[in-house]
Short mmCIF file of C-alpha atoms in Angstrom, two decimals:
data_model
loop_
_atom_site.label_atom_id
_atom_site.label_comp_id
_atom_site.label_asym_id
_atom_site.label_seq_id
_atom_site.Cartn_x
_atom_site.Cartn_y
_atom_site.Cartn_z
CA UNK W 2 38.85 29.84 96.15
CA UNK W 3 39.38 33.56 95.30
CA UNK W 4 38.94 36.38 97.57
CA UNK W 5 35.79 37.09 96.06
CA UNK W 6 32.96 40.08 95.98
CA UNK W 7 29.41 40.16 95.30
CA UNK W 8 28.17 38.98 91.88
CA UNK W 9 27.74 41.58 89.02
CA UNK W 10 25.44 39.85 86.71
CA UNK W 11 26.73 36.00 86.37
CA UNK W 12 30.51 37.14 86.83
CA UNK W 13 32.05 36.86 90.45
CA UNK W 14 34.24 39.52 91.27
CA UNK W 15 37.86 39.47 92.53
CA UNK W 16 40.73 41.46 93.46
CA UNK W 17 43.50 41.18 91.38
CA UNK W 18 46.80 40.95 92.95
CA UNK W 19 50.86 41.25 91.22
CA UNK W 20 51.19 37.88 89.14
CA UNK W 21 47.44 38.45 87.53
CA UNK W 22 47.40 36.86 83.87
CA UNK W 23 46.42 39.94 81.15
CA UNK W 24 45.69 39.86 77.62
CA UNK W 25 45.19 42.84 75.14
CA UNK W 26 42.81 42.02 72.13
CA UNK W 27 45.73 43.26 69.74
CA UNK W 28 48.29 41.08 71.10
CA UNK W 29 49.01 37.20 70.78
CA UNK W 30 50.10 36.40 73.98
CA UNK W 31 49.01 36.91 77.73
CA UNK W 32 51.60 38.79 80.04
CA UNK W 33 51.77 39.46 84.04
CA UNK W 34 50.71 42.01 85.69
CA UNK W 35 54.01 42.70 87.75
CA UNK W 36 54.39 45.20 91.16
CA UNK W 37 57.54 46.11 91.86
CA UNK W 38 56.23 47.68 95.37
CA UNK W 39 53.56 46.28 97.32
CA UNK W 40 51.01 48.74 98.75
CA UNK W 41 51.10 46.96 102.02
CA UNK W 42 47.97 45.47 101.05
CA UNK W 43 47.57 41.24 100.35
CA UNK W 44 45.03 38.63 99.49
CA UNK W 45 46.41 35.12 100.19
CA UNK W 46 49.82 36.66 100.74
CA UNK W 47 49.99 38.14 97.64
CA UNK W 48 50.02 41.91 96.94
CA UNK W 49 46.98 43.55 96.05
CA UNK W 50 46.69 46.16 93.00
CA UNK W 51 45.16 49.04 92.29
CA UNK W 52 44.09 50.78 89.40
CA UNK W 53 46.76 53.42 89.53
CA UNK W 54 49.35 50.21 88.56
CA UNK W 55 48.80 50.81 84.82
CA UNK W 56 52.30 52.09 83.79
CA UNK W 57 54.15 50.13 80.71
CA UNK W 58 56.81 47.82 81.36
CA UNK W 59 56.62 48.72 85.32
CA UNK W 60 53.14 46.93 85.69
CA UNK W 61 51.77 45.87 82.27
CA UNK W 62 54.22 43.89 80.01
CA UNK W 63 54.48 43.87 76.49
CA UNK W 64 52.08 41.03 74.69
CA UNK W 65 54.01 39.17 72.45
CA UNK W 66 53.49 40.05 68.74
CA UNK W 67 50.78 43.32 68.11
CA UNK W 68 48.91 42.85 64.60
CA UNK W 69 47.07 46.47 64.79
CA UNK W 70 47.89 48.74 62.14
CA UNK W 71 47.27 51.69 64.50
CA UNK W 72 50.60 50.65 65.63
CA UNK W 73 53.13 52.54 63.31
CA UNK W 74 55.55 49.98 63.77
CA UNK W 75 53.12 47.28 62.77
CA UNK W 76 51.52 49.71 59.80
CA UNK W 77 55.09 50.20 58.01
CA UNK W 78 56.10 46.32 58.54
CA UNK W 79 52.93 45.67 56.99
CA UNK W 80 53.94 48.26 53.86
CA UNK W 81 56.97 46.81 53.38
CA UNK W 82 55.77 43.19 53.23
CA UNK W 83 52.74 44.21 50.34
CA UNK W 84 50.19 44.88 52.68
CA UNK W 85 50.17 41.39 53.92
CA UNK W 86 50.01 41.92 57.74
CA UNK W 87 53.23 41.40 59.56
CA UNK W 88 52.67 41.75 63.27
CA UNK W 89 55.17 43.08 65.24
CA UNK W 90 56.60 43.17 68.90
CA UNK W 91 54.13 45.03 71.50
CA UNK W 92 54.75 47.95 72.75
CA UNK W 93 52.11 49.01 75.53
CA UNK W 94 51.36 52.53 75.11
CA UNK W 95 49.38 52.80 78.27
CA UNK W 96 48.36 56.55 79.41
CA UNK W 97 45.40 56.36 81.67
CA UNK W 98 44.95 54.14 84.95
CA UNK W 99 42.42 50.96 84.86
CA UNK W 100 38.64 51.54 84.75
CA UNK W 101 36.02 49.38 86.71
CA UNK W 102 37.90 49.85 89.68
CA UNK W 103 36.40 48.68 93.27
CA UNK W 104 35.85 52.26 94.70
CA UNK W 105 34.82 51.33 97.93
CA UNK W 106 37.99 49.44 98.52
CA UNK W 107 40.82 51.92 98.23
CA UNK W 108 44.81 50.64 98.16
CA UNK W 109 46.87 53.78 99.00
CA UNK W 110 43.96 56.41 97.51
CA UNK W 111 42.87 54.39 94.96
CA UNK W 112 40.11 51.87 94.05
CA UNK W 113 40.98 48.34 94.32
CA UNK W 114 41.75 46.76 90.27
CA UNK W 115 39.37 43.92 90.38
CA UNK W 116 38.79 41.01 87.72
CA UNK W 117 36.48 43.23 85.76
CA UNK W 118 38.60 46.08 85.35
CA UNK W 119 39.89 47.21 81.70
CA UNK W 120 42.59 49.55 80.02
CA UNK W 121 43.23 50.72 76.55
CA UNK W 122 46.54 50.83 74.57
CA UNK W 123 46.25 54.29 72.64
CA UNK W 124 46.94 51.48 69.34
CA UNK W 125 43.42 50.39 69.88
CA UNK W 126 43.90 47.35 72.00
CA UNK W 127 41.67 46.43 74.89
CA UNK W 128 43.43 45.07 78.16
CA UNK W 129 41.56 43.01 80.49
CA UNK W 130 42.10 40.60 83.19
CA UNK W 131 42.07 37.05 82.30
CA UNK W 132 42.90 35.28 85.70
CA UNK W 133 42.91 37.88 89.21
CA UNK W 134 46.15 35.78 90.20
CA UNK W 135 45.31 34.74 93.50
CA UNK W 136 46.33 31.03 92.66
#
């Protein structure tokens, strides 16, 4: 069972911790939230995040093929192939840290990243936690 929180609504809340399971709503694939350095900080043995671990290709890998047009890579693939959409590789442009944070639980200054937590890719995708990793 997860190391859970109180209830918000019918969702239980959770920490997430490195090895969480992402998704973006512009991508086709999930990725993994990866740490490179713990905090010092573990659920279940397994480092806990926080929501200043938002950095591209450090913490948030890319998500397989992105089918935005907001994404100029995807927008001039798309051109060339008649304006049939032609997704292309992800590239996380991620610029701020997570939001819905668990502020009363700080991990080195900052609020705990939690199962309900969300980011945005500046091309438009939304970034949320699919599975808090913790098994």
């Amino acid at each position: 069972m997860a190391d859970e929180m109180q209830t918000k609504g019918d969702e239980q809340r959770s920490y997430v911790v490195a090895g969480a399971k992402l998704s973006c709503t512009q991508g086709d694939q999930t990725s993994i939230l990866k740490m490179p350095v713990s905090h010092g900080v573990y659920t279940k043995d397994k480092a806990k995040m926080n929501t200043m671990d938002y950095k591209p290709y450090v913490n948030i890998q890319p998500f397989g093929l992105c089918q935005t047009l907001s994404n100029p890579t995807v927008a001039a693939a798309t051109a060339a192939n008649n304006g049939v959409l032609k997704p292309m590789p992800c590239t996380p442009v991620v610029t701020m840290p997570w939001i819905n944070g668990k502020s009363d639980q700080l991990i080195e200054n900052s609020p705990a990243l939690i199962n309900q937590s969300t980011n945005m890719c500046i091309y438009c995708g939304t970034i949320k936690v699919e599975d808090d990793g913790q098994e």
